[in-house]
Tab-separated table of C-alpha atoms and ligand atoms in Angstrom:
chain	number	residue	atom	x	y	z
S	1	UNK	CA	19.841	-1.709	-32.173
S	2	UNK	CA	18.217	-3.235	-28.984
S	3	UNK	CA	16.024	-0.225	-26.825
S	4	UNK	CA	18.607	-0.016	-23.686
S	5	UNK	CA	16.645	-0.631	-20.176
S	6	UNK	CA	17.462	0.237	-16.679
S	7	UNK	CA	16.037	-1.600	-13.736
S	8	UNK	CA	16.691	-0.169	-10.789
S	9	UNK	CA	17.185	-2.884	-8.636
S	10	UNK	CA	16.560	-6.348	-8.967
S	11	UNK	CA	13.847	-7.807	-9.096
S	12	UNK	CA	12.570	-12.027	-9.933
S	13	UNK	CA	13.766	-13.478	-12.289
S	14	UNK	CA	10.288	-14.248	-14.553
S	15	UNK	CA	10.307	-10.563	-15.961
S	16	UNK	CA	14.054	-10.357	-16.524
S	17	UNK	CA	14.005	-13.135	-18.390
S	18	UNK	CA	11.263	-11.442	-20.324
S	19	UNK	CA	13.427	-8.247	-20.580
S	20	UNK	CA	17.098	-9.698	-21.803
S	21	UNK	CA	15.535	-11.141	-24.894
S	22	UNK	CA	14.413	-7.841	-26.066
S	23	UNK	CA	16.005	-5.214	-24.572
S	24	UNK	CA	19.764	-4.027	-23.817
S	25	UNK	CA	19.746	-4.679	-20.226
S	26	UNK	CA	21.221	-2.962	-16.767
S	27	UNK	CA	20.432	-4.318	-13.682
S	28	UNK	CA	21.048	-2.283	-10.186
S	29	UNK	CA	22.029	-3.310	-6.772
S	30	UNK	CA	20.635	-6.872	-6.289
S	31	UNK	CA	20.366	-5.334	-2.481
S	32	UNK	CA	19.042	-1.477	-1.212
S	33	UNK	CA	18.016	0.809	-3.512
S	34	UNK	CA	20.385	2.584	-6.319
S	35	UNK	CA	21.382	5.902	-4.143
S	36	UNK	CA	19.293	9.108	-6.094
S	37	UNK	CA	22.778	10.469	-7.797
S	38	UNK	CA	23.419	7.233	-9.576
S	39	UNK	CA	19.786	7.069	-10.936
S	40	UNK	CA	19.957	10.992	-12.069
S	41	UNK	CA	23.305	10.585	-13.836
S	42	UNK	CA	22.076	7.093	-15.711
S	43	UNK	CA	18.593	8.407	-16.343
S	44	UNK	CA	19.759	10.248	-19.721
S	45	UNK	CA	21.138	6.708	-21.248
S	46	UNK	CA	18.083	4.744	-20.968
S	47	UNK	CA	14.745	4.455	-23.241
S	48	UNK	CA	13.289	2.645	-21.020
S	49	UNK	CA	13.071	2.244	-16.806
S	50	UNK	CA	11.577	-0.417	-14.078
S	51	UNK	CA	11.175	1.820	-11.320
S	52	UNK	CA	10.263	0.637	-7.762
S	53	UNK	CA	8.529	2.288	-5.617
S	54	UNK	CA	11.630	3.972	-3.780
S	55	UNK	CA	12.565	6.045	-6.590
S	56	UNK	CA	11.038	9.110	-6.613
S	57	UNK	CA	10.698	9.923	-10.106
S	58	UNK	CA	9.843	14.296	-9.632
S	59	UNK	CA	10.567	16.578	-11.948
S	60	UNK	CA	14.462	16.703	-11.589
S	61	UNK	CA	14.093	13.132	-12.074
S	62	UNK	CA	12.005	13.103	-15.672
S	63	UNK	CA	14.105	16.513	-16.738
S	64	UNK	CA	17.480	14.065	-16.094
S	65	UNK	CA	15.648	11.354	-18.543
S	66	UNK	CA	15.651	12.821	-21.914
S	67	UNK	CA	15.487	10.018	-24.143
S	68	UNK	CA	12.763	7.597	-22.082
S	69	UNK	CA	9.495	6.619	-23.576
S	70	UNK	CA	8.381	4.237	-20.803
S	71	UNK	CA	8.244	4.191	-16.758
S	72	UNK	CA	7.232	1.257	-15.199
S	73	UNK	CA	6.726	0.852	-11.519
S	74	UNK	CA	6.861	-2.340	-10.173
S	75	UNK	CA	3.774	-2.169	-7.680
S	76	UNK	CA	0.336	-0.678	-8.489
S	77	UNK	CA	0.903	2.891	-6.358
S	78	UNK	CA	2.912	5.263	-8.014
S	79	UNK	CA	2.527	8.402	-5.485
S	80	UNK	CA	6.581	7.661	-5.946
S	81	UNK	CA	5.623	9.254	-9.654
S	82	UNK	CA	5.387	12.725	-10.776
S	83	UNK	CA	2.816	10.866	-13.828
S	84	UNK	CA	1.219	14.363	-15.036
S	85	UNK	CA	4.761	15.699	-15.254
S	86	UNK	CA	6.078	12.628	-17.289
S	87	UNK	CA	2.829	12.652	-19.411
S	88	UNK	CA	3.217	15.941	-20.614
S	89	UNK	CA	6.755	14.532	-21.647
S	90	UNK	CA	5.479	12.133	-23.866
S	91	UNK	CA	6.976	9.227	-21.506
S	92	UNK	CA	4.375	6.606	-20.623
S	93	UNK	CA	4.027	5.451	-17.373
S	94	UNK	CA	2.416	1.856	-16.219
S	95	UNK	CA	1.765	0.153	-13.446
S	96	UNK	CA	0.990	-3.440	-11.676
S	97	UNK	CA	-2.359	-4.028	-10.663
S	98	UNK	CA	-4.201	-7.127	-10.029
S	99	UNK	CA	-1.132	-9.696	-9.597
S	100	UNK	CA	-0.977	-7.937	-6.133
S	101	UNK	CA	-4.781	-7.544	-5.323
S	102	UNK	CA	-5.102	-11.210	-3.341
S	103	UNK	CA	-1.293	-11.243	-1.341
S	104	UNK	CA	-2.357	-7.494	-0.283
S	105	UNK	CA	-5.877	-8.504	0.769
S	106	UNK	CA	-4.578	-10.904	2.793
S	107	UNK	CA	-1.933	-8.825	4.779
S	108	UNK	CA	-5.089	-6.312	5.548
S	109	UNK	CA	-6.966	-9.269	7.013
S	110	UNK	CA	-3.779	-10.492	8.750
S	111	UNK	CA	-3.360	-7.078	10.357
S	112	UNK	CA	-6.730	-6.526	11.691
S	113	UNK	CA	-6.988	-10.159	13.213
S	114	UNK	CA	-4.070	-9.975	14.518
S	115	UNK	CA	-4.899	-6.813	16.066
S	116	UNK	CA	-8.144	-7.798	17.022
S	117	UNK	CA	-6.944	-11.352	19.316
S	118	UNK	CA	-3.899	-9.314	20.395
S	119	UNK	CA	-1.160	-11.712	18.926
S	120	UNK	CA	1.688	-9.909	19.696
S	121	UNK	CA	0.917	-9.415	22.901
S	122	UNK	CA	-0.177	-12.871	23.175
S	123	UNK	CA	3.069	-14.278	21.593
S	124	UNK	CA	5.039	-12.267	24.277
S	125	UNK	CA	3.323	-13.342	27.085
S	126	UNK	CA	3.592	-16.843	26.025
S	127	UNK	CA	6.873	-16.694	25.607
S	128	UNK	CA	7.540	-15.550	29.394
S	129	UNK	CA	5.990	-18.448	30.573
S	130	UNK	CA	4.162	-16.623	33.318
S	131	UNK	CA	0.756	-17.135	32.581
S	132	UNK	CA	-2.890	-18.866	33.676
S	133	UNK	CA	-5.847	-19.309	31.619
S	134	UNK	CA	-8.895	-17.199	33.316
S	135	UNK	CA	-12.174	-16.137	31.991
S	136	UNK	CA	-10.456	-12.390	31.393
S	137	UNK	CA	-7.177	-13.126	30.254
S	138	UNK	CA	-6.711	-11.466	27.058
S	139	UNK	CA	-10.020	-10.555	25.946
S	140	UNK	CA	-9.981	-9.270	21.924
S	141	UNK	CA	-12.420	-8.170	19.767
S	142	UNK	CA	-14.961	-10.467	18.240
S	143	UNK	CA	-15.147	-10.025	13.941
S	144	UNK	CA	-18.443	-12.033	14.126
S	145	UNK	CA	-21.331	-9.432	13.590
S	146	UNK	CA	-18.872	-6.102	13.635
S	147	UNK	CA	-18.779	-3.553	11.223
S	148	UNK	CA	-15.551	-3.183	8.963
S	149	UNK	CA	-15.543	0.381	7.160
S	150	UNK	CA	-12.865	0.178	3.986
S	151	UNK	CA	-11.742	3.369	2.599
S	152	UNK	CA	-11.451	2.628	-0.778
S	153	UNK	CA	-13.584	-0.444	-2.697
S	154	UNK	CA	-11.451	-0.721	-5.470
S	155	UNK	CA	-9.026	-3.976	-6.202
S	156	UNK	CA	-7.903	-4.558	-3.014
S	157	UNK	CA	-10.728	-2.629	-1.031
S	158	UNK	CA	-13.345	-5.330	-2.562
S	159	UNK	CA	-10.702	-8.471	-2.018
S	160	UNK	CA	-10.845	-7.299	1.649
S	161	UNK	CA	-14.577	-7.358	1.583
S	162	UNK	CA	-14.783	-10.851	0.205
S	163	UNK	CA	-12.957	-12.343	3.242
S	164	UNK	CA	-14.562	-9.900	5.365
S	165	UNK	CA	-17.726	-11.636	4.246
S	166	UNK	CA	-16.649	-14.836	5.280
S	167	UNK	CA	-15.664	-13.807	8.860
S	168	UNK	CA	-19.621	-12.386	9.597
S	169	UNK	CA	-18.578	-8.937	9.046
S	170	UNK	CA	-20.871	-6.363	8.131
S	171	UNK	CA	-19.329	-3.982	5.225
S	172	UNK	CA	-19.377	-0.356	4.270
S	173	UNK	CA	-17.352	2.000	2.229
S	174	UNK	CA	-16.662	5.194	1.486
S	175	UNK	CA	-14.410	7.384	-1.401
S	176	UNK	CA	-15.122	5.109	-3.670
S	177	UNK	CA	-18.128	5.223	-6.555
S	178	UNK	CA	-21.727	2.777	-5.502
S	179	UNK	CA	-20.598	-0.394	-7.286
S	180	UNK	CA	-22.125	-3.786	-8.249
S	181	UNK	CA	-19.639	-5.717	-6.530
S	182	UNK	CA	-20.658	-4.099	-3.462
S	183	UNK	CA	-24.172	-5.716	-3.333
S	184	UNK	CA	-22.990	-9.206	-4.153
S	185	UNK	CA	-20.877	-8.594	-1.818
S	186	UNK	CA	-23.801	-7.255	1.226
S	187	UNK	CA	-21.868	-4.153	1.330
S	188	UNK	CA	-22.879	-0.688	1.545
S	189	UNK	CA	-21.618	2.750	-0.001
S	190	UNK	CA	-21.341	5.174	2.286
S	191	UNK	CA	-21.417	8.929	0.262
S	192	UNK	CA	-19.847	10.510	4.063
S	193	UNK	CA	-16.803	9.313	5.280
S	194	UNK	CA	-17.126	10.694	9.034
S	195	UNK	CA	-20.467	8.827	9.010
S	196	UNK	CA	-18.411	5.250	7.877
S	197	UNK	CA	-15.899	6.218	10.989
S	198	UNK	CA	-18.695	6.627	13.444
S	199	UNK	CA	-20.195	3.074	12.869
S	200	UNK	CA	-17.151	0.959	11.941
S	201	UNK	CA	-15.321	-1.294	14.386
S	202	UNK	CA	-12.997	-1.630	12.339
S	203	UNK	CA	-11.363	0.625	9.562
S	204	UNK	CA	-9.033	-0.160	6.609
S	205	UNK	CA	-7.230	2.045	4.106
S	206	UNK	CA	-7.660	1.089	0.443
S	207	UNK	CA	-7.436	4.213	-1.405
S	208	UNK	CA	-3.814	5.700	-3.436
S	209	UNK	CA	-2.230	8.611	-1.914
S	210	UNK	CA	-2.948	11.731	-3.714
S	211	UNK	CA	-3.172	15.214	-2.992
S	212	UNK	CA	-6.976	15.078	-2.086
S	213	UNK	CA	-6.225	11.907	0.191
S	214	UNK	CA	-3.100	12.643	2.093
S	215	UNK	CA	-3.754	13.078	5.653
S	216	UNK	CA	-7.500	11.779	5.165
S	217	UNK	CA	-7.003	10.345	8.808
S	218	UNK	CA	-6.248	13.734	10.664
S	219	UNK	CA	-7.219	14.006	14.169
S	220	UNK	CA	-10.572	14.898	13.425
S	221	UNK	CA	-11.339	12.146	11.669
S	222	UNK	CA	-9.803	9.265	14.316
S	223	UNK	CA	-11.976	11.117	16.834
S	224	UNK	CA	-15.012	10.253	14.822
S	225	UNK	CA	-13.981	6.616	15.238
S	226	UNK	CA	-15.720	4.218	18.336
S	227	UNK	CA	-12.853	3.893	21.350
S	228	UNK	CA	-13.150	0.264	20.572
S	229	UNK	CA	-12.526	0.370	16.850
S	230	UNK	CA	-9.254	-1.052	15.111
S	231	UNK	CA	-7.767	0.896	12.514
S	232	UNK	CA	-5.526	-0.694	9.590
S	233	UNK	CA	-3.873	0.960	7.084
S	234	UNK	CA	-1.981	-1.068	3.946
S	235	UNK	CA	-2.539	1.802	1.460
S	236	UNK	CA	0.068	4.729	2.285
S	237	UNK	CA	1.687	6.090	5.097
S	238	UNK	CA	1.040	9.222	3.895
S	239	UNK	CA	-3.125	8.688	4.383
S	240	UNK	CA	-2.398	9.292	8.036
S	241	UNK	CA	-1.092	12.288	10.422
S	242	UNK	CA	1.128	9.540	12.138
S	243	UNK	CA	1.191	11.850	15.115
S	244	UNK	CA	-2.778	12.610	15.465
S	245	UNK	CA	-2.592	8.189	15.160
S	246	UNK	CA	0.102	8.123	18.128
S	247	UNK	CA	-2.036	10.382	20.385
S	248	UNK	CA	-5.246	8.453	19.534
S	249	UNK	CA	-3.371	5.434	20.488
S	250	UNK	CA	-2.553	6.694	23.784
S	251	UNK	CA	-5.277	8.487	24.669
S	252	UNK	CA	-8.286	5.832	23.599
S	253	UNK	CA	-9.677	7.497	20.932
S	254	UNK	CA	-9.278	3.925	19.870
S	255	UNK	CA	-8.549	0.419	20.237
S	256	UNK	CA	-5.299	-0.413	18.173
S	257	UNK	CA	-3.670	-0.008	14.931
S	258	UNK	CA	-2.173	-2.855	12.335
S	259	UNK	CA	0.609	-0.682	10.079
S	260	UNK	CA	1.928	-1.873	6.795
S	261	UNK	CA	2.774	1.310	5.476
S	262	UNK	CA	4.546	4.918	7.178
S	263	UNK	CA	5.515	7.823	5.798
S	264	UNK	CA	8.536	8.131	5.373
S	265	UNK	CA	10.001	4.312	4.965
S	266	UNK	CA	11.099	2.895	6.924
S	267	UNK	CA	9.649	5.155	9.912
S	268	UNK	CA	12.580	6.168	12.424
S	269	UNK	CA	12.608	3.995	15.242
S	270	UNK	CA	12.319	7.371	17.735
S	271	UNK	CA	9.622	8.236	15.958
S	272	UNK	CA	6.190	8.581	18.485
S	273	UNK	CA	3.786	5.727	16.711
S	274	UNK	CA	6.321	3.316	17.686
S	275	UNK	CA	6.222	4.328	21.867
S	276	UNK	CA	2.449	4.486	21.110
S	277	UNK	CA	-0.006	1.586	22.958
S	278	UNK	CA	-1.292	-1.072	21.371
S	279	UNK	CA	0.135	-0.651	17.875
S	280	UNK	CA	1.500	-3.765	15.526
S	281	UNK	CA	3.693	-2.374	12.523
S	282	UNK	CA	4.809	-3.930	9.434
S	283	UNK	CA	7.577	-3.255	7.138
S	284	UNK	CA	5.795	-2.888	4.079
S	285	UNK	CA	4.892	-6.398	3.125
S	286	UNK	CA	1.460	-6.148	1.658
S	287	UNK	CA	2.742	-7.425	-1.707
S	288	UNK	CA	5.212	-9.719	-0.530
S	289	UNK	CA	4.896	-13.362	-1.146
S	290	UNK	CA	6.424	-15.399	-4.368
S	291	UNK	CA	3.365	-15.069	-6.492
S	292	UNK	CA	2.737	-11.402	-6.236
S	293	UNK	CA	6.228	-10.031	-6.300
S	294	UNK	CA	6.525	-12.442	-9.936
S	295	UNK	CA	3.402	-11.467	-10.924
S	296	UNK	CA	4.701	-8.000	-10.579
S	297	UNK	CA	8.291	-8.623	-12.323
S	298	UNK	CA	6.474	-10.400	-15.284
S	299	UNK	CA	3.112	-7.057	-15.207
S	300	UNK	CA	6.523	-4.473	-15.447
S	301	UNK	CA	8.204	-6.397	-17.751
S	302	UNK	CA	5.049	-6.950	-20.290
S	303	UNK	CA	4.222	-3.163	-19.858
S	304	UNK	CA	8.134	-2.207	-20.439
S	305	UNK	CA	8.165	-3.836	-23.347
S	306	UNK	CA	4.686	-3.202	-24.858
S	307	UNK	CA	5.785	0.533	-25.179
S	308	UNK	CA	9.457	-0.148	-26.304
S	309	UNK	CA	7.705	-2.217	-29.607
S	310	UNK	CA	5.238	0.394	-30.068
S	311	UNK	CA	2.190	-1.417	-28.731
S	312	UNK	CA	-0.466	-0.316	-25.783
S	313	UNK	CA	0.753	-1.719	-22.431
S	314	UNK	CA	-2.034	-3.566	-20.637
S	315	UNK	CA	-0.996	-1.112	-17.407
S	316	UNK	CA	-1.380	2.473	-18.444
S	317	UNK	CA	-1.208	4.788	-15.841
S	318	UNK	CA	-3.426	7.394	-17.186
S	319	UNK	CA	-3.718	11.146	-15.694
P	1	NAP	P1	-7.674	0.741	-7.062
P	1	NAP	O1	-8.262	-0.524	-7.572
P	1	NAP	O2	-7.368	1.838	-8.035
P	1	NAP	O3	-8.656	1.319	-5.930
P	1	NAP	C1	-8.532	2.604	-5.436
P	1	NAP	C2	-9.803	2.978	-4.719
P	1	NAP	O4	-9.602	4.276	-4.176
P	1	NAP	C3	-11.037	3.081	-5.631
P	1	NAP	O5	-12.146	2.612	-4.910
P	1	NAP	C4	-11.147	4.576	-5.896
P	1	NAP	O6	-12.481	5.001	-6.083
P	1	NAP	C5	-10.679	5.115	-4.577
P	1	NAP	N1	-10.262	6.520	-4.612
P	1	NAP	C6	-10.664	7.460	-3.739
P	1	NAP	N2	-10.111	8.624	-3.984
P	1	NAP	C7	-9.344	8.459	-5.055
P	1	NAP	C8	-8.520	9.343	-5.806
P	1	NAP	N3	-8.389	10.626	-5.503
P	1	NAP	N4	-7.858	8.823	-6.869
P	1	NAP	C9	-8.005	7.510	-7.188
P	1	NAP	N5	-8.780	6.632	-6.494
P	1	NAP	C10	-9.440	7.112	-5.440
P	1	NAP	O7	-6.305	0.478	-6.286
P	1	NAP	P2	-5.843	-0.872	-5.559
P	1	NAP	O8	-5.213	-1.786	-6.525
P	1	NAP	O9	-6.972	-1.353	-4.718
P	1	NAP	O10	-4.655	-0.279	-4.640
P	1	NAP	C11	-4.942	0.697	-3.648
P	1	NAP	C12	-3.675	1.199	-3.008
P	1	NAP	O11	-3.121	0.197	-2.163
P	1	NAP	C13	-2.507	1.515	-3.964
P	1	NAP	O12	-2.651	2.802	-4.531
P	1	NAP	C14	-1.295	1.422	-3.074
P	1	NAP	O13	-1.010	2.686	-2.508
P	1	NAP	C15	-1.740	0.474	-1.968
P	1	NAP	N6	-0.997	-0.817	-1.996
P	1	NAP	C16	-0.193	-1.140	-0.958
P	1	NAP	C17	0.451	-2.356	-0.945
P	1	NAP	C18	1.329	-2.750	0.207
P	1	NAP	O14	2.299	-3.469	-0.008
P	1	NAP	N7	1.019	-2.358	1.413
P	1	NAP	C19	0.312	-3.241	-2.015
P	1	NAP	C20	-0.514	-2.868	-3.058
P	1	NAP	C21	-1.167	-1.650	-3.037
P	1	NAP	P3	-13.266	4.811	-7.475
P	1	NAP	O15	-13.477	3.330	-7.624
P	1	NAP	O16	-14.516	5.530	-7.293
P	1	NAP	O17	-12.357	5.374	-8.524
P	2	GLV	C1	2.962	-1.577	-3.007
P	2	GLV	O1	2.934	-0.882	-2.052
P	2	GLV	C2	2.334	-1.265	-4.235
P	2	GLV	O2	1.749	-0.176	-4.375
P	2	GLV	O3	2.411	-2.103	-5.150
């Protein structure tokens, strides 16, 4: 008898494909999520699950799954997974890393250029029509000779770095282990992170959300930053004290702030960040072009299936 698999939503084509050879398949919603007391009354049928990163798989979650061996997110966080909870249940839990790295990168870079030449303001005032071309008109931030401080220099941290390399930008980072990479690269480890904040003009998230690194920009810390600096954040929303970010916004602790990611998703539209100055949000696209997001169907598929045939899934997620 086939293994029977439950993916939560859908998701490309290239790693169903994969998974209806092999597997006894269910598919969810092709639209939204699959509302929380569907998933807990179908987690007991299935051996294994594609999660996504909207399904909070806690404890009430792995308790409800009593016959899965395998969890696979599709995206490379998986703060949405209770994993040393589902360890000590014997269910495996994997991840998709890498296929992402490059689209991610990019939305980073987008973000803090954008940012930097004020393009949404820019866009606006184009459109009104009501505007002359004067030495001061719109002044931005130059990326030519500035300092960008990444948080984080793993996968996507370091793909950050390389285009940050090509735009004349001098590079540090911090919570993240001295690597090799980094010296190609020009790049220094910083051991302090309030030291990185001080120097950088501009500063981008890289690191997973974890206990030890929720919050990690509290008020303290944006104070340590330069009033002209640019903050960026594709990691988590959780990383940040949205409201210490709102005030720092409006008071000019700093410059501006390029948002993939809030916490929670999607952020309420009353919430403070969004009345807050000079602030250009995202609705968590990072990921999202054709080439990641089938790079990530085809990663959760392999890994799926690795553990459902008894092999090691390229993607572990280990604790
Ligand atoms: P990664 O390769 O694992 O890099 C993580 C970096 O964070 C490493 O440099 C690691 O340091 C550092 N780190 C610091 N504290 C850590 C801790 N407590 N636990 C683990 N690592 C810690 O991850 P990645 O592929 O670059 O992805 C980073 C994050 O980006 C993901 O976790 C996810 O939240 C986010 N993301 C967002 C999007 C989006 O759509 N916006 C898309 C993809 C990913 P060491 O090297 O010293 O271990
Ligand atoms: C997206 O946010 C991911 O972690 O893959």
């Amino acid at each position: 008898m086939k293994p029977k698999v439950l993916v939560t939503r859908s998701i490309p084509e290239a790693g169903l494909a994969l998974l209806r050879e092999r597997v006894d398949l269910e598919i969810g919603p092709s639209e939204g999520f699959m509302p929380r007391e569907v998933l807990l009354a179908k987690l007991p049928l299935f051996d294994g699950v594609l999660c996504l990163l909207k399904d909070r798989m806690d404890r009430e979650a792995l308790d409800a799954a009593t016959r899965l061996k395998v969890l696979s997110n599709y995206g490379v966080g998986y703060d949405n997974i209770d994993v040393p909870y589902a360890t000590a249940k014997g269910i495996v839990v994997t991840n998709t890393p890498d296929v992402l790295t490059e689209a991610t990168a990019d939305m980073a870079f987008a973000l803090l250029l954008a940012v930097a030449r004020r393009l949404s303001e820019a866009e606006r005032i184009a459109r009104e029509g009501k505007w002359a071309w004067a030495p001061d008109f719109l002044l931005g931030a130059d990326l030519h000779g500035a300092t960008l401080g990444l948080v984080g220099f793993g996968r996507i941290g370091k793909a950050v770095a390389r285009r940050a390399k090509g735009f004349g930008l001098r590079i540090r980072y911090t919570l993240a282990r001295p690597s090799a990479e980094g010296d190609e690269l020009g790049a220094v480890h910083v051991p302090i992170p309030e030291d990185l904040l001080a120097e950088s003009d501009f500063v981008s998230l890289h690191v997973p959300l974890v206990a030890e690194t929720r919050h990690f920009m509290n008020e303290e810390r944006f104070r340590r930053m330069k009033p002209g600096a640019i903050f960026v954040n594709t990691g988590r929303g959780g990383l940040v004290d949205q409201e210490a970010l709102a005030r720092a916004l409006n008071e000019g602790w700093i410059a501006g702030a390029g948002l993939d990611v809030f916490d929670p998703e999607p952020l309420p539209a009353e919430h403070p960040l969004f009345r807050a100055k000079n602030l250009l949000p995202a609705p968590h696209i990072g990921s999202a072009t054709p080439n990641a997001r089938n790079g990530m169907a085809v990663c959760a598929a392999t890994n799926l299936l690795a553990v459902l045939e008894g092999r090691t899934p390229p993607n572990p997620v280990l604790v």
